[in-house]
PDB file of C-alpha atoms in Angstrom:
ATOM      1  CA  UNK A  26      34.189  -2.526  -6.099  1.00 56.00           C
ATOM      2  CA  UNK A  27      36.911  -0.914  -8.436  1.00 59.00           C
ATOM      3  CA  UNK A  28      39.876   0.401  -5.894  1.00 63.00           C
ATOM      4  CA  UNK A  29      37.890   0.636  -3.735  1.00 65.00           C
ATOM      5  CA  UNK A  30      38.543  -2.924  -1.998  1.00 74.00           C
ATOM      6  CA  UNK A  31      37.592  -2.408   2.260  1.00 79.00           C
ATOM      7  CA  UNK A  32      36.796  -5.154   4.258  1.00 77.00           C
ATOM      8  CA  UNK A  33      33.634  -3.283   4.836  1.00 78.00           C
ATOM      9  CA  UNK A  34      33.212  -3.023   1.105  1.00 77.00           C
ATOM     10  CA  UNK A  35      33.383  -6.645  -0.007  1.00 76.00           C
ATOM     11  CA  UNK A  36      31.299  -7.831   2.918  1.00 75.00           C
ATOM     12  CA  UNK A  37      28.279  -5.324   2.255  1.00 74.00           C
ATOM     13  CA  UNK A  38      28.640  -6.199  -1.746  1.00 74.00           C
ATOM     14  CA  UNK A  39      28.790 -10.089  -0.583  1.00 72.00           C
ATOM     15  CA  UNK A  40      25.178  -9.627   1.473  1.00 71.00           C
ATOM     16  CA  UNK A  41      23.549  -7.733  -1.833  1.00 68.00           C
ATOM     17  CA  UNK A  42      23.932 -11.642  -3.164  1.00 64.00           C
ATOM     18  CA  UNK A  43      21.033 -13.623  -2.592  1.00 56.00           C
ATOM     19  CA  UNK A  44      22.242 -16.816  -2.550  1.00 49.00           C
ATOM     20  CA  UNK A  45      20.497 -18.612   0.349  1.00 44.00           C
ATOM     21  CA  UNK A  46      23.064 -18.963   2.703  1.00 45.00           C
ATOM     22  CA  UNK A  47      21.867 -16.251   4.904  1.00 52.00           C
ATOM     23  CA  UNK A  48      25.540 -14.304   4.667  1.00 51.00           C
ATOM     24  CA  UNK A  49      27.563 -17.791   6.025  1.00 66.00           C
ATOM     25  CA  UNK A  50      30.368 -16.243   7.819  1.00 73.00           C
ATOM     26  CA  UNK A  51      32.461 -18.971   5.753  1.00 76.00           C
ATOM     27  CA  UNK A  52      32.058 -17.823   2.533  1.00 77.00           C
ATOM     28  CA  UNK A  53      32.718 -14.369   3.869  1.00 77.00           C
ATOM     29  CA  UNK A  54      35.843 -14.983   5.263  1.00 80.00           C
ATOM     30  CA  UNK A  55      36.700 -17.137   2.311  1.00 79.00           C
ATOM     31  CA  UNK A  56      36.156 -14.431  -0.002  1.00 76.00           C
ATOM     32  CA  UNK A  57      38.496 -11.944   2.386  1.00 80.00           C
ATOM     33  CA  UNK A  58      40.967 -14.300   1.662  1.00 82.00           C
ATOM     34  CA  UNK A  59      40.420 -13.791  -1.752  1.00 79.00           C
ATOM     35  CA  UNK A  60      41.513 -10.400  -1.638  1.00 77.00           C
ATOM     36  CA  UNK A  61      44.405 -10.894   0.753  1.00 80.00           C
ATOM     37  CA  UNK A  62      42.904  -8.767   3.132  1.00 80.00           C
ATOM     38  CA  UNK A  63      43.833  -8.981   7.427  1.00 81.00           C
ATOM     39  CA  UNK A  64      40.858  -9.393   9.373  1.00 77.00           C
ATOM     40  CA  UNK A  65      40.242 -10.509  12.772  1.00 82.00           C
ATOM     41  CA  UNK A  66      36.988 -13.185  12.908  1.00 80.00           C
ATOM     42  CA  UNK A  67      35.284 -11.153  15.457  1.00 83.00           C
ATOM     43  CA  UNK A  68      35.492  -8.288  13.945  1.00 82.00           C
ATOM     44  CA  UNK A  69      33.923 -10.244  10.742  1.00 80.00           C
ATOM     45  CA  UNK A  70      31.005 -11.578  12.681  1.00 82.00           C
ATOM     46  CA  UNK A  71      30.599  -7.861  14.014  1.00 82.00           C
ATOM     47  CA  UNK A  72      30.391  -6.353  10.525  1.00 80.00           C
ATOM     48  CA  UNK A  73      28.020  -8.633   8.947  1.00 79.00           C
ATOM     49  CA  UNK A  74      25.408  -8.068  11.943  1.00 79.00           C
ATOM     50  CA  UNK A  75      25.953  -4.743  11.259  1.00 79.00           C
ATOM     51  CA  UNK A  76      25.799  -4.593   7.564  1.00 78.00           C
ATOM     52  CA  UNK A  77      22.427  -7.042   7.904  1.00 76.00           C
ATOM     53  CA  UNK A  78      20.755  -3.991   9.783  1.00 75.00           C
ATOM     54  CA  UNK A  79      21.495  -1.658   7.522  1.00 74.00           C
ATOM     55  CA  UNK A  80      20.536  -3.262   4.254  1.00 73.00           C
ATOM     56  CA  UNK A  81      17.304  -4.764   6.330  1.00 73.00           C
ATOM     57  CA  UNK A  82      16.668  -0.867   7.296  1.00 72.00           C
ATOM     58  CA  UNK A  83      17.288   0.311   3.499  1.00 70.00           C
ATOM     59  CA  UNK A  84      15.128  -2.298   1.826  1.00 66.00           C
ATOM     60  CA  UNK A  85      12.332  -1.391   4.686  1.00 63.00           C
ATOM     61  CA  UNK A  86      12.773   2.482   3.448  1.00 60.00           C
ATOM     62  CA  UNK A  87      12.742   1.093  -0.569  1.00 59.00           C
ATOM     63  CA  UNK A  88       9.484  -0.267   0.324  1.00 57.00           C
ATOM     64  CA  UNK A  89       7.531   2.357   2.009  1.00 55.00           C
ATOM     65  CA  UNK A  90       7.886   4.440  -0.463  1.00 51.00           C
ATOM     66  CA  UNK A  91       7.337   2.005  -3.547  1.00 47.00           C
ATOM     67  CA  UNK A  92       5.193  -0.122  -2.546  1.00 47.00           C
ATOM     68  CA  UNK A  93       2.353   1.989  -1.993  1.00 43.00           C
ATOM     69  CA  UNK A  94       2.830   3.714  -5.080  1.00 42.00           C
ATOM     70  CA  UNK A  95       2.976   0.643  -7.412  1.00 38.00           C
ATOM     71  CA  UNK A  96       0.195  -0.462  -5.577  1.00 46.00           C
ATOM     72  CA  UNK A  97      -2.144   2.081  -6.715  1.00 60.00           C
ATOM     73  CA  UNK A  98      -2.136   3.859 -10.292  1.00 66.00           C
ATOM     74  CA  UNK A  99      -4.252   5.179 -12.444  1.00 69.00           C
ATOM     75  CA  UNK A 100      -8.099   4.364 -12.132  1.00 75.00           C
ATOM     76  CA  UNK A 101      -9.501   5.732 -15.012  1.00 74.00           C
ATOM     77  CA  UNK A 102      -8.981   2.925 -17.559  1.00 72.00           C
ATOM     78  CA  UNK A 103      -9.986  -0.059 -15.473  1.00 77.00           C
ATOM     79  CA  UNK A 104     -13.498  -1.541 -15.786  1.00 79.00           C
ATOM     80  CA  UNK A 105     -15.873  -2.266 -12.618  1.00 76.00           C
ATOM     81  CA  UNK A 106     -14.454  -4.953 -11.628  1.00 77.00           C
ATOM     82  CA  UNK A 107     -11.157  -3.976 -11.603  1.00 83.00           C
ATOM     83  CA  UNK A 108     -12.231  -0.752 -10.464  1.00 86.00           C
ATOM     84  CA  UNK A 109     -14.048  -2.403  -6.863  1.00 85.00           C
ATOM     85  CA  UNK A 110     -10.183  -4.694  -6.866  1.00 85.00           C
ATOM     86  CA  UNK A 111      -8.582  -0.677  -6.547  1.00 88.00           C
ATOM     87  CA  UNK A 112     -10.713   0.329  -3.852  1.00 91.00           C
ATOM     88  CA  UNK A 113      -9.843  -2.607  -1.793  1.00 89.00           C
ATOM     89  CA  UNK A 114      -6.486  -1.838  -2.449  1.00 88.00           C
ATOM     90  CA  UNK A 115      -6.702   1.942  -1.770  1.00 90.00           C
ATOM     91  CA  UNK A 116      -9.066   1.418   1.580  1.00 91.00           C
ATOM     92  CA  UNK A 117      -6.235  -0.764   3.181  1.00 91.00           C
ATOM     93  CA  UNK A 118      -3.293   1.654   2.566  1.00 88.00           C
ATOM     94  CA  UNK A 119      -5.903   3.895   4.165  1.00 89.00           C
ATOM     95  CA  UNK A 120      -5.787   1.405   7.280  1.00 89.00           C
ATOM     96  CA  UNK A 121      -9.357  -0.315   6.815  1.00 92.00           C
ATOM     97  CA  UNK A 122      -9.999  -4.391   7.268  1.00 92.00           C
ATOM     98  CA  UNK A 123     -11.586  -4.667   3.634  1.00 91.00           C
ATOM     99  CA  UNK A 124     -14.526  -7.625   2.740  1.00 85.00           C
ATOM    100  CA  UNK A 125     -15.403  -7.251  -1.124  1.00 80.00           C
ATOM    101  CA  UNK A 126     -19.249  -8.796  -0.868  1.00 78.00           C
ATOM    102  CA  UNK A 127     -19.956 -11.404  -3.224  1.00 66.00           C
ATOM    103  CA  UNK A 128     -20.446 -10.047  -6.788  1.00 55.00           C
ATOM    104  CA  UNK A 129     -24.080 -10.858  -7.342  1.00 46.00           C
ATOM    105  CA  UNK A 130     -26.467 -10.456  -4.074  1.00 52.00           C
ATOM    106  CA  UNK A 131     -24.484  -7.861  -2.404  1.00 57.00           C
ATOM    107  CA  UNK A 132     -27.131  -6.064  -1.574  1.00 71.00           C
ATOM    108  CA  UNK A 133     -26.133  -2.692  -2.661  1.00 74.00           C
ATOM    109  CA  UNK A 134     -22.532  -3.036  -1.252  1.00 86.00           C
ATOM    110  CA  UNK A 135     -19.681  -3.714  -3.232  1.00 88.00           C
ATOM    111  CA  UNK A 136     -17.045  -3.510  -0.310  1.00 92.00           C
ATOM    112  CA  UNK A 137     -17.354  -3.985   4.090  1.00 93.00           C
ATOM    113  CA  UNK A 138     -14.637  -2.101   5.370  1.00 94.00           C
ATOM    114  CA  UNK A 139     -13.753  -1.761   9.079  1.00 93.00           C
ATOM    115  CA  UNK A 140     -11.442   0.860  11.502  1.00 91.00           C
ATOM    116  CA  UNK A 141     -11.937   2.008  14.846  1.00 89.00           C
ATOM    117  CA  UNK A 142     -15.094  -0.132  15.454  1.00 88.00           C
ATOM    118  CA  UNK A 143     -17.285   1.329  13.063  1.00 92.00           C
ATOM    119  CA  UNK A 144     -17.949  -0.534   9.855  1.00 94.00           C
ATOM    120  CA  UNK A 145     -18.863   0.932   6.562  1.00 95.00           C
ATOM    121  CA  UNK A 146     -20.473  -0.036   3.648  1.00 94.00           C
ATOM    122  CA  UNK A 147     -19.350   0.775  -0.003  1.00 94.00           C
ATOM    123  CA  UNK A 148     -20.668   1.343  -3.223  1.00 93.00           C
ATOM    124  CA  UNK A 149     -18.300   1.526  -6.061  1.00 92.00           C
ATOM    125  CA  UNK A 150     -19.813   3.157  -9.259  1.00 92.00           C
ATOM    126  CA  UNK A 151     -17.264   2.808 -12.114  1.00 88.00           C
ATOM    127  CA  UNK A 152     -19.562   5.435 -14.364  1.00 85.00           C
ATOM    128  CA  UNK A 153     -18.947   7.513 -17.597  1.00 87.00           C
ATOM    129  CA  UNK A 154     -22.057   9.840 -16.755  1.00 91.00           C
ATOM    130  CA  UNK A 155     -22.945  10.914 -13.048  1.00 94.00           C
ATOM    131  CA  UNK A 156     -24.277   9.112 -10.354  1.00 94.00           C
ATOM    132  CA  UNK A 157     -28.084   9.161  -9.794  1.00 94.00           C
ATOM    133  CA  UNK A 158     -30.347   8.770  -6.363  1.00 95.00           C
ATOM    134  CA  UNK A 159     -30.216   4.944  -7.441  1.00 94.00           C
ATOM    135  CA  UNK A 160     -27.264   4.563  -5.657  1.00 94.00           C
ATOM    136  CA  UNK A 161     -27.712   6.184  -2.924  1.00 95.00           C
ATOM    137  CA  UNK A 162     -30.849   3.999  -1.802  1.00 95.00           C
ATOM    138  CA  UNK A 163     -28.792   0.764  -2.874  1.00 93.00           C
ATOM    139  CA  UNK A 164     -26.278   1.932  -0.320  1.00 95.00           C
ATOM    140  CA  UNK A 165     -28.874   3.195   2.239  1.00 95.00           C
ATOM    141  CA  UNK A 166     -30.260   0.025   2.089  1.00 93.00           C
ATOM    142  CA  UNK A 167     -26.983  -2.304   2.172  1.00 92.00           C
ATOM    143  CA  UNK A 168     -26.327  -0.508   5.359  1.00 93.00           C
ATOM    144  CA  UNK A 169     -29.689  -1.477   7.330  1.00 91.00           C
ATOM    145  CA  UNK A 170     -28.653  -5.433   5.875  1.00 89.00           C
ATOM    146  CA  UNK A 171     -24.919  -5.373   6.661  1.00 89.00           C
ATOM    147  CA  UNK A 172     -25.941  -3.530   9.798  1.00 92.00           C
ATOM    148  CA  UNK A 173     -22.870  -0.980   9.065  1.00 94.00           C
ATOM    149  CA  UNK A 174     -22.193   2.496  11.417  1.00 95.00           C
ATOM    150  CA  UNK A 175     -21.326   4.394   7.926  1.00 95.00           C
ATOM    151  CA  UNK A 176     -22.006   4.252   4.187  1.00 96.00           C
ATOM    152  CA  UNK A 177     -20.269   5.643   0.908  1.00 95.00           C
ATOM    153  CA  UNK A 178     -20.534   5.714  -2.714  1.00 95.00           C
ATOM    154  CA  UNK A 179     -17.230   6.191  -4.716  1.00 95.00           C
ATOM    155  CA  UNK A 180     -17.471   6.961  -8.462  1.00 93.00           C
ATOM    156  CA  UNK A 181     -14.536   7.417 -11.024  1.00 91.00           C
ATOM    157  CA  UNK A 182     -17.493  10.475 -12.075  1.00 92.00           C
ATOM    158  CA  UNK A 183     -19.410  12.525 -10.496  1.00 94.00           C
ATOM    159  CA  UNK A 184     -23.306  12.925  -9.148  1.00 95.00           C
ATOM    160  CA  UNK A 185     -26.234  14.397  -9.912  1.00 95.00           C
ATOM    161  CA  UNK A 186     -27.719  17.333  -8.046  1.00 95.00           C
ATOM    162  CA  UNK A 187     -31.016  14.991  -6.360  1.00 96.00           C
ATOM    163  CA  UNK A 188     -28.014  12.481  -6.003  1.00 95.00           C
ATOM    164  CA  UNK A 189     -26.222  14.866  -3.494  1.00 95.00           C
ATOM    165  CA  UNK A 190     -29.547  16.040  -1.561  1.00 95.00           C
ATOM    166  CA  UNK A 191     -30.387  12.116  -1.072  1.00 96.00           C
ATOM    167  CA  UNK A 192     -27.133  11.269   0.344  1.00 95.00           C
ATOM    168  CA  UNK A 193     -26.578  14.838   2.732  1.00 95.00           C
ATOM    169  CA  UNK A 194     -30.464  13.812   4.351  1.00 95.00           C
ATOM    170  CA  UNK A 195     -28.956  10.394   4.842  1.00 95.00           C
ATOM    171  CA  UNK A 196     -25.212  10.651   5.865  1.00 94.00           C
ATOM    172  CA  UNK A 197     -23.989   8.880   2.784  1.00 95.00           C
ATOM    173  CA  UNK A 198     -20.437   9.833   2.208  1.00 95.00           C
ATOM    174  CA  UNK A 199     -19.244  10.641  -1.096  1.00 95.00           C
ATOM    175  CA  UNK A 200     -16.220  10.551  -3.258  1.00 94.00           C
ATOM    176  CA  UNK A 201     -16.139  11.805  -6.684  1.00 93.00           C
ATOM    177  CA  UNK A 202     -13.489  11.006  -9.502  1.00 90.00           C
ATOM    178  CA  UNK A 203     -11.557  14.657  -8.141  1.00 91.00           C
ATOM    179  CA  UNK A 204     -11.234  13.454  -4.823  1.00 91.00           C
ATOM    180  CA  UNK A 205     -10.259   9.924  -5.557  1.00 90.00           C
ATOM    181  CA  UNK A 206      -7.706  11.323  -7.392  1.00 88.00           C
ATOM    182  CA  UNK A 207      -6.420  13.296  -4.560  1.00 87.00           C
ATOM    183  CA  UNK A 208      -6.839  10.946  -1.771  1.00 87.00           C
ATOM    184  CA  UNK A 209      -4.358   8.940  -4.583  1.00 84.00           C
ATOM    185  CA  UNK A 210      -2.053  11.403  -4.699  1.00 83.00           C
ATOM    186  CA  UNK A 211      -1.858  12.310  -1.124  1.00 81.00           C
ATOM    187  CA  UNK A 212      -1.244   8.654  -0.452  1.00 77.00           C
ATOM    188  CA  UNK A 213       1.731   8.494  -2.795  1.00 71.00           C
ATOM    189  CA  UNK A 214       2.973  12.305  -0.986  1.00 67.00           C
ATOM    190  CA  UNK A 215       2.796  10.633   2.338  1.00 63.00           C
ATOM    191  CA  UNK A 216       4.833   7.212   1.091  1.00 57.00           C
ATOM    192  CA  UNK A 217       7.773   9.448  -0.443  1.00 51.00           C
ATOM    193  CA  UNK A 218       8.346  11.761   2.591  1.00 48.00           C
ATOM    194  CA  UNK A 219       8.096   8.378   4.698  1.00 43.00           C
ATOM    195  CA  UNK A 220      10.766   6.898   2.593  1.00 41.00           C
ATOM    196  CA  UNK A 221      13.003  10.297   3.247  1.00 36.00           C
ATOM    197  CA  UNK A 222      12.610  10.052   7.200  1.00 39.00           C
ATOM    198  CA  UNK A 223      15.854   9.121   8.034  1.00 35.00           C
ATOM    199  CA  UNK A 224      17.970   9.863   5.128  1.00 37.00           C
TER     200      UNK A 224
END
């Protein structure tokens, strides 16, 4: 606190504590006492309500930013499993209900993931080299099974040509390793200005 010793002050340093008590008016006006400072209960009572908000609205702020960007990082070093655990990460900051289908017998679908009614299935290719036609019938097929609206294949790569004509003739929607990393990035964008909204 240095000199800087305000009723205020001592109560919002008190509530940083977290001791378990959930800010005991008690050991708040014990601690006033402490530093010999006049204060009327009410106005105690009415300060640490106050003060409750504010830190509750601050750590709310703290989170929206940092949570979603600790939550995702980068994806080029994982392996496939780890890789499928991202996506299911990434797809619910993105606002989808996420299944991840059982790791053998999926059926061409690595994750089931749900908004606005329409269900999609996805194929998560964590490849050196590019993406071949393979996975686009997996994913064709996974979609007939699951009986999904939608399907997509997301690589950390790329695909091939015949890859791309397969999935356009078949509405298979697909992310490359360039727009991963900017669907990444504009997540993170979005989660700073959040946390600046009221600042």
């Amino acid at each position: 606190l240095g000199n800087d010793i305000t009723i205020e002050n001592v109560i919002k340093e008190f509530m940083k504590i977290p001791i378990g008590t959930d800010n005991n008016i008690d050991l708040v006006i014990g601690l006033l006492d402490k530093f010999n400072l006049e204060y009327e209960q009410e106005e105690v009572e009415k300060l640490v309500a106050t003060l409750k908000e504010q830190l509750e609205i601050e750590k709310f702020e703290q989170n929206l930013g940092s949570k979603k960007k600790t939550s995702l990082g980068d994806f080029t070093e994982l392996n496939g499993y780890e890789f499928q655990g991202y996506l299911n990460n990434l797809f619910k900051l993105l606002g989808y209900a996420v299944i991840e289908t059982k790791l053998s017998g999926d059926q061409g679908a690595d994750l089931i993931i749900k908004k606005d009614d329409e269900k999609t299935v996805v194929q998560a290719k964590k490849y050196e080299e590019k993406v071949t036609n393979e996975a686009i019938q997996e994913v064709v097929a996974a979609k007939n099974h699951y009986k999904a609206d939608k399907t997509m294949v997301v690589t950390t790569s790329s695909f091939t040509r015949s890859a791309i004509d397969l999935a356009l003739s078949n509405n298979v929607e697909l992310w490359d390793g360039q727009k991963l990393k900017d669907i990444t990035k504009n997540l993170s964008d979005e989660s700073e200005d959040k946390s600046l909204v009221s600042q």
